[in-house]
XYZ file of C-alpha atoms in Angstrom:
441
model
C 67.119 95.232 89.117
C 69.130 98.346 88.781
C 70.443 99.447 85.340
C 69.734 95.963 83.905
C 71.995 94.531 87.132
C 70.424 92.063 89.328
C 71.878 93.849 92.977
C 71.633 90.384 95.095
C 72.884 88.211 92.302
C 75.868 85.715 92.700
C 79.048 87.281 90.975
C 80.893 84.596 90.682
C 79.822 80.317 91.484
C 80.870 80.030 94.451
C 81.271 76.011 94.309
C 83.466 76.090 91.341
C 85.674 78.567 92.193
C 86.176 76.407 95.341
C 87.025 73.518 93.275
C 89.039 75.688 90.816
C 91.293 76.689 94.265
C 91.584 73.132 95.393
C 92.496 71.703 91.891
C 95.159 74.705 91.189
C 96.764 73.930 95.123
C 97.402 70.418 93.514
C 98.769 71.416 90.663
C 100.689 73.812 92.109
C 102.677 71.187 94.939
C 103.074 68.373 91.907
C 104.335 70.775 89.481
C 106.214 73.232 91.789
C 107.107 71.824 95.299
C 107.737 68.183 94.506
C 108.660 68.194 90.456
C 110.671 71.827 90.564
C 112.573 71.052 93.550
C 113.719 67.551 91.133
C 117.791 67.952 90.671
C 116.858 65.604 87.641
C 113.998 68.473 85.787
C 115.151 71.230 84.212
C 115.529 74.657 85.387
C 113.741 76.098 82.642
C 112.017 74.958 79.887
C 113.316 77.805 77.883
C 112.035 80.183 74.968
C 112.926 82.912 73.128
C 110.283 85.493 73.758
C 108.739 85.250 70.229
C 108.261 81.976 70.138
C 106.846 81.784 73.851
C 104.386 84.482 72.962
C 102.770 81.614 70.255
C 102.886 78.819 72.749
C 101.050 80.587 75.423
C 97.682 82.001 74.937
C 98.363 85.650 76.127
C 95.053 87.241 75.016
C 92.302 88.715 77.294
C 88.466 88.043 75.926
C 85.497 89.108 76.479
C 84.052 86.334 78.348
C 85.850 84.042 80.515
C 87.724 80.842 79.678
C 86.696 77.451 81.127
C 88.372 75.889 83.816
C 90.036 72.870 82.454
C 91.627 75.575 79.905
C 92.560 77.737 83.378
C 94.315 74.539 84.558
C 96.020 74.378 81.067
C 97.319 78.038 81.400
C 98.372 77.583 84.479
C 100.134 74.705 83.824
C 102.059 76.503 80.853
C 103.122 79.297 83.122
C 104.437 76.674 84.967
C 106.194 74.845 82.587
C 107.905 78.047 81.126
C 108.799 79.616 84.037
C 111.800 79.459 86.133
C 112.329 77.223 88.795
C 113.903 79.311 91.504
C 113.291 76.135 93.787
C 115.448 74.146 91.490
C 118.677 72.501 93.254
C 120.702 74.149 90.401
C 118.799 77.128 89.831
C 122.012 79.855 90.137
C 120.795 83.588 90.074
C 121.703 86.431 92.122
C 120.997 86.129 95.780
C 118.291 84.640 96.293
C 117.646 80.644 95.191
C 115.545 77.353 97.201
C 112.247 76.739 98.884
C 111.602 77.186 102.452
C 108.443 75.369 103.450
C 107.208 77.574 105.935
C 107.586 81.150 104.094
C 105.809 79.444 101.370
C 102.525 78.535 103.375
C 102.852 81.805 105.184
C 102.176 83.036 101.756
C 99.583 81.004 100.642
C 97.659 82.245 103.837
C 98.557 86.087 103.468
C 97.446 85.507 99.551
C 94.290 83.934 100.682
C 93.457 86.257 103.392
C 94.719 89.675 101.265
C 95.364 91.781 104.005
C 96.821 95.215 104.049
C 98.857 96.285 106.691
C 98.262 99.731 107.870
C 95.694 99.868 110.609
C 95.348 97.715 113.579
C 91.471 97.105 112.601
C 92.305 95.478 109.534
C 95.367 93.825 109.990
C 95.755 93.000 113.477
C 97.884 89.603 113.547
C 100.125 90.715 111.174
C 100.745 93.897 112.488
C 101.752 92.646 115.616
C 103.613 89.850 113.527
C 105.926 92.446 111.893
C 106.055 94.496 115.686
C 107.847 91.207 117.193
C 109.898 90.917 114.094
C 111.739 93.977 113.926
C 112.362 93.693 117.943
C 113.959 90.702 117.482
C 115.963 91.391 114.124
C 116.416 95.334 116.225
C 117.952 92.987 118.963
C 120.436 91.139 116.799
C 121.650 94.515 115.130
C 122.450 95.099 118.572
C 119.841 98.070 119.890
C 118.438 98.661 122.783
C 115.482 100.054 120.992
C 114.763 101.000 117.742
C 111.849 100.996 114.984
C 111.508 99.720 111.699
C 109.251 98.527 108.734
C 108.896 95.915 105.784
C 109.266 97.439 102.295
C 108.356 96.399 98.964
C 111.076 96.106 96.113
C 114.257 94.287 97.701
C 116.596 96.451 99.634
C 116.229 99.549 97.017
C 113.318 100.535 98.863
C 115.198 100.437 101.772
C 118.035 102.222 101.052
C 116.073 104.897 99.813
C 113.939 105.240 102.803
C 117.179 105.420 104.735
C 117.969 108.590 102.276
C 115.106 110.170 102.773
C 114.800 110.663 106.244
C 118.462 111.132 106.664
C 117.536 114.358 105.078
C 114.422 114.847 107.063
C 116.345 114.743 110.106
C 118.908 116.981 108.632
C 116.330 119.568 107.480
C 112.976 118.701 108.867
C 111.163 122.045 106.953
C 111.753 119.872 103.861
C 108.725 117.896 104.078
C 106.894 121.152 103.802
C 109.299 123.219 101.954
C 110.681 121.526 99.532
C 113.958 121.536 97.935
C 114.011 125.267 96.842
C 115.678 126.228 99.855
C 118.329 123.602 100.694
C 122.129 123.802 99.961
C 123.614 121.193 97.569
C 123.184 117.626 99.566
C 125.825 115.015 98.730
C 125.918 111.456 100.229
C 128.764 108.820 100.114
C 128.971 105.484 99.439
C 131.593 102.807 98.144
C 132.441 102.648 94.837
C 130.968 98.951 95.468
C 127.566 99.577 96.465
C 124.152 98.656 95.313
C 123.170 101.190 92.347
C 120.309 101.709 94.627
C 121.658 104.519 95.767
C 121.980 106.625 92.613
C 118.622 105.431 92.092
C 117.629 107.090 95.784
C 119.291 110.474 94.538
C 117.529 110.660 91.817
C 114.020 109.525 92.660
C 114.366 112.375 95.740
C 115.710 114.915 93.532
C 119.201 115.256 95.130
C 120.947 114.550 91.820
C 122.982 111.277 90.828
C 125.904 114.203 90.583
C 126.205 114.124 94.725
C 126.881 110.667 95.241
C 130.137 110.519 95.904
C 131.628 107.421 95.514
C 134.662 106.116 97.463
C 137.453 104.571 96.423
C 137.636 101.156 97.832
C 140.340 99.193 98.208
C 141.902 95.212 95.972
C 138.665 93.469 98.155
C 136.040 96.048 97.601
C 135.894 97.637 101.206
C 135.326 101.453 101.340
C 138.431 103.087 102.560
C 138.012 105.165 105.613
C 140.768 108.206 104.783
C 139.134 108.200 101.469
C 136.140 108.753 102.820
C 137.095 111.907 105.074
C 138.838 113.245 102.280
C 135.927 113.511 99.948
C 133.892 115.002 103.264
C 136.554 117.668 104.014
C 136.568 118.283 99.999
C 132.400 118.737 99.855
C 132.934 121.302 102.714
C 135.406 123.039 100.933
C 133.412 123.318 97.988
C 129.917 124.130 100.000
C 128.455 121.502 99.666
C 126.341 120.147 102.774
C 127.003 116.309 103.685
C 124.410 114.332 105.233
C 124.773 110.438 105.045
C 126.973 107.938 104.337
C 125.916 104.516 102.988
C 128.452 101.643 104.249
C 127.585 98.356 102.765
C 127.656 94.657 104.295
C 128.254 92.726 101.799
C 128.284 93.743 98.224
C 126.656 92.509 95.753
C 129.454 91.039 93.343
C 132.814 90.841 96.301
C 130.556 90.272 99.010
C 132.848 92.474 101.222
C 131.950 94.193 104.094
C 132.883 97.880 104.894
C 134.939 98.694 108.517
C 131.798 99.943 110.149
C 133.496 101.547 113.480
C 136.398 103.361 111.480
C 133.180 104.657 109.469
C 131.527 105.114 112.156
C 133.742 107.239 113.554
C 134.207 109.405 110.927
C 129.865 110.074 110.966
C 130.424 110.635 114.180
C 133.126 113.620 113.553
C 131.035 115.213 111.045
C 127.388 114.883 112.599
C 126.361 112.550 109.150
C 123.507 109.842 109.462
C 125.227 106.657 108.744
C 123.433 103.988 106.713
C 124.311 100.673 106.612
C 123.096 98.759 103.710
C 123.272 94.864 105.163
C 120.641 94.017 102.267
C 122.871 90.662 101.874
C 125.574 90.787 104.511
C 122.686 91.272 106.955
C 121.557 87.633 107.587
C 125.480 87.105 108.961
C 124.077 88.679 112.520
C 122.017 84.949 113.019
C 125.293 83.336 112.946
C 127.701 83.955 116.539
C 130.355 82.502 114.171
C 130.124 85.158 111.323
C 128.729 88.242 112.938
C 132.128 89.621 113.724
C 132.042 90.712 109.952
C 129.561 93.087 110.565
C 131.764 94.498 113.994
C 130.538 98.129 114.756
C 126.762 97.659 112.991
C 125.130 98.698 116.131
C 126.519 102.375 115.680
C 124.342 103.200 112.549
C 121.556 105.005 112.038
C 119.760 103.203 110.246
C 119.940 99.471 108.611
C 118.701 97.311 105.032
C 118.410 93.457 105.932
C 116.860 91.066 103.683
C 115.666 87.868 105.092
C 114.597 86.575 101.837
C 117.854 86.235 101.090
C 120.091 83.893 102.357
C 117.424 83.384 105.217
C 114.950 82.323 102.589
C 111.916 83.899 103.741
C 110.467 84.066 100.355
C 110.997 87.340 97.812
C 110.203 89.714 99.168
C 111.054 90.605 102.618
C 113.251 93.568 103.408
C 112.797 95.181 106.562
C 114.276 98.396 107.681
C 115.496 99.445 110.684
C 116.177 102.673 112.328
C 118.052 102.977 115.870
C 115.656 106.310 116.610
C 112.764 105.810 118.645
C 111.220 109.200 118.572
C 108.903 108.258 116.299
C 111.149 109.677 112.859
C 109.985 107.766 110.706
C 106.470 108.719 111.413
C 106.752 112.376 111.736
C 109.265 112.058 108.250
C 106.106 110.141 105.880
C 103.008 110.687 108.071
C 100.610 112.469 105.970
C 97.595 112.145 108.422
C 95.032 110.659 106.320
C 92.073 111.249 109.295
C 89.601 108.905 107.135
C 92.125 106.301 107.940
C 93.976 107.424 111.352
C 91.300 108.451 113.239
C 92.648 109.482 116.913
C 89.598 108.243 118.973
C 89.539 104.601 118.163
C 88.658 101.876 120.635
C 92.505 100.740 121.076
C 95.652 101.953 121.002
C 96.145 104.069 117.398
C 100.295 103.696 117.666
C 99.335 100.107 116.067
C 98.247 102.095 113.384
C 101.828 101.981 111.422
C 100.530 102.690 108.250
C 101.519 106.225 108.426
C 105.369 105.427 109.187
C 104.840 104.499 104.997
C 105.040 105.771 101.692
C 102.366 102.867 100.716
C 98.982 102.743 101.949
C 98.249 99.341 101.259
C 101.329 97.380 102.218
C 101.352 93.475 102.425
C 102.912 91.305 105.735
C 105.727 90.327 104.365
C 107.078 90.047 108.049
C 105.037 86.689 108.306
C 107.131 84.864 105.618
C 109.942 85.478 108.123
C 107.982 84.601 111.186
C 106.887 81.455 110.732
C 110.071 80.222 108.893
C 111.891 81.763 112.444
C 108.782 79.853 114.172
C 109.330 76.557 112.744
C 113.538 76.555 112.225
C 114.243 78.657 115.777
C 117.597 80.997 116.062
C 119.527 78.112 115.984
C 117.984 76.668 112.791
C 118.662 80.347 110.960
C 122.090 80.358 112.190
C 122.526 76.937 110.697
C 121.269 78.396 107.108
C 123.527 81.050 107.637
C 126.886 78.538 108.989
C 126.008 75.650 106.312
C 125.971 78.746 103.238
C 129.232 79.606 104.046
C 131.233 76.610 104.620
C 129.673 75.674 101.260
C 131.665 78.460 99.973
C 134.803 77.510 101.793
C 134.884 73.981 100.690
C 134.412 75.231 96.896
C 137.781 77.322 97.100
C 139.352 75.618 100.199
C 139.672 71.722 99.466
C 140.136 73.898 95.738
C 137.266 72.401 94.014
C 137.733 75.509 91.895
C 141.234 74.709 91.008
C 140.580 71.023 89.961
C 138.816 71.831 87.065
C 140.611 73.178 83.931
C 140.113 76.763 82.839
C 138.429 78.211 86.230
C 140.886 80.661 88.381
C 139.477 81.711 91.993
C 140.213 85.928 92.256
C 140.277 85.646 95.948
C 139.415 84.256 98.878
C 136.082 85.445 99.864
C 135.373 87.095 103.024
C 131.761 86.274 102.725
C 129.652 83.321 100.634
C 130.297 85.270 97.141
C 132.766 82.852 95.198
C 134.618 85.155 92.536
C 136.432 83.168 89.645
C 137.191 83.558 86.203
C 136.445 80.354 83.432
C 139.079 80.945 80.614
C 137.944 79.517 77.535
C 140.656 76.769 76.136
C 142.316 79.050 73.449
C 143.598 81.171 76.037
C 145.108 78.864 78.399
C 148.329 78.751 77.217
C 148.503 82.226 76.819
C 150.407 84.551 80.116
C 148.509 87.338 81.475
C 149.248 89.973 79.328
C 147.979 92.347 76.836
C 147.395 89.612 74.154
C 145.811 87.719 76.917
C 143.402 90.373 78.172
C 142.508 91.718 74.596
C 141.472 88.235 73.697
C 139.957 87.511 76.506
C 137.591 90.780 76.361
C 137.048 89.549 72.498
C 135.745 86.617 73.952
C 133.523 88.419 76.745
């Protein structure tokens, strides 16, 4: 005994947390994999937040709850939750249940690694090290380095930022801010709000994004673009990056990457290409054309759990430098953790190319989904997701039902329509139509 605490004492029973696990996986592939993938459930068994607060037991007590009544909570979470494996389970992005990422995940969740130092992590480190080759190969890089971030492909893109301005002025990470002109970055008028997010969070201001017109499909314009370069000269401000996007989040459209490109090129700025969505169109030889001129950028946001389905989350970043940038921007040197004189190679060590010390694999959800599918299996996810979305405007499924209008025909798999309501229909497009119709919205 120490303080009152018996030292060599069992913490927890061992036996019946073991049967706990085994009944939970049971309810968990009834429940979730077999009855939420069920076109004829519901989506949601849904709540307004009041009332779900009464129907599930929320509280926290001081000693622990039996495990029939863990079952039952479970259960409820269940029940009231989202089915994002649902056949008709519409959100943004992301939807279905891939097999494989899911028992990567059970194993990762089981294990509870944290991927930072060879000695700890060593499958999955070497896991993510032959993912980003591969996904580095189909950007279209001869070499390159990368990482798997947390927080979809916001993380990303603000990594990108960040050591776009390292490499512009490396005394930063010592220096600070204090002595730097004004930064601006560009970026389509289209793109993710990550990026204000990125300018803020790293203290360059929301006020120097500048955003660029785009033009009736959402694609940055290119002579926009060098105008507003040429104009933050004039006014002294310093340029850095610019943030192209493949695929946008409500058009889906894709920026010209080698007229952008070129322009970087002119003007010495770190080009970004945010392919966060658009970025899964590289698996397909049919569709990678709309990302022409993606091997000239810097640096690159994919998300596999996306449209690849590798399970939220999984966003990787990539970065065409292989000086080892992205090390010397966020190493910090923590020598009780990156000892020099260990007994193997300390470059598997990536924790230091992070912001995070603990990190998990999320590169495995994507690994063993490529494992068991192949290339040609991905670029059949990627083929069968867009003729989906030309059969819904082509063979104008759209058009057959009364009140829906297609906007355009999309470049990409995002299908933008308008449903006008049946008072309207007989009205023309006019200012009594659009002042009702925003009445209605």
């Amino acid at each position: 005994l120490v303080d009152g605490v018996v030292l060599n004492g069992p913490t927890t029973d061992a036996k019946a947390g073991e049967k706990f696990v085994e009944e939970a996986c049971r309810l968990i592939m009834e429940e979730v994999v077999l009855k939420a993938t069920d076109v004829n459930e519901k989506v949601c068994e849904w709540q307004h937040p009041e009332r779900l607060k009464q129907l599930l037991d929320l509280e926290m007590r001081e000693t622990g709850e039996p495990h029939h009544r863990l079952l039952e909570l479970c259960q409820d979470v269940i029940r009231y939750s989202v089915k994002t494996n649902h056949p008709r389970f519409f959100n943004q992005l992301y939807a279905g249940l891939d097999y494989y990422s899911l028992v990567a995940r059970f194993i990762t969740e089981a294990l509870n690694p944290s991927v930072y130092t060879y000695e700890v992590s060593p499958v999955f480190l070497l896991v993510e090290e032959a993912v980003l080759k591969k996904m580095i190969e189909f950007i279209g890089w001869k070499e390159g380095d990368g990482i798997f971030n947390p927080a979809g492909g916001s993380v990303s893109n603000m990594y990108a930022v960040n050591l776009a301005r390292y490499k512009y002025c490396p005394d930063i990470k010592e220096k600070g801010l204090s002595g730097l002109p004004r930064l601006v970055l560009f970026t389509s008028a289209e793109s993710h709000y990550s990026m204000k997010k990125a300018a803020s969070f790293l203290g360059i201001g929301t006020d120097n994004v500048c955003f660029v017109e785009t033009d009736g499909r959402g694609k940055m314009i290119p002579e926009e673009l060098e105008k507003q370069v040429w104009q933050a000269r004039k006014e002294g401000a310093a340029p850095f990056l610019v943030c192209a996007t493949s695929g946008t989040t409500v058009l889906g459209a894709f920026d010209p990457l080698d007229e952008i490109a070129d322009i970087c090129e002119r003007h010495g700025l770190w080009l970004h290409v945010d392919a966060s969505w658009g970025g899964s169109a590289l698996m397909s030889r049919k569709h990678r054309k709309l990302l022409c001129g993606i091997h000239r950028a810097d640096s690159v946001a994919w998300n596999p759990h996306k449209m690849l389905m590798a399970g939220i989350q999984c966003c990787a970043l990539l970065v065409k430098d292989s000086s080892d940038l992205l090390k010397k921007c966020y190493s910090a040197k923590a020598s009780y953790l990156f000892q020099q004189d260990k007994f193997y190679d300390v470059s598997y060590d990536t924790g230091d190319k992070s912001i995070q010390c603990s990190r998990r694999p999320d590169a495995f959800k994507f690994w063993m989904t490529w494992k068991a599918l192949g290339t040609l299996g991905l670029e059949e996810r990627v083929n069968r997701a867009l003729a989906l979305s030309r059969y819904l405007y082509l063979v104008e499924e759209i058009k057959k039902r009364d009140g829906f209008k297609l906007l355009m025909e999309p470049e990409y798999v995002n299908i933008c329509f308008w449903y006008i309501p049946p008072s309207l229909r007989e009205l023309q497009e006019g200012p009594e139509f659009w002042a009702k119709l925003n009445l209605v919205s």
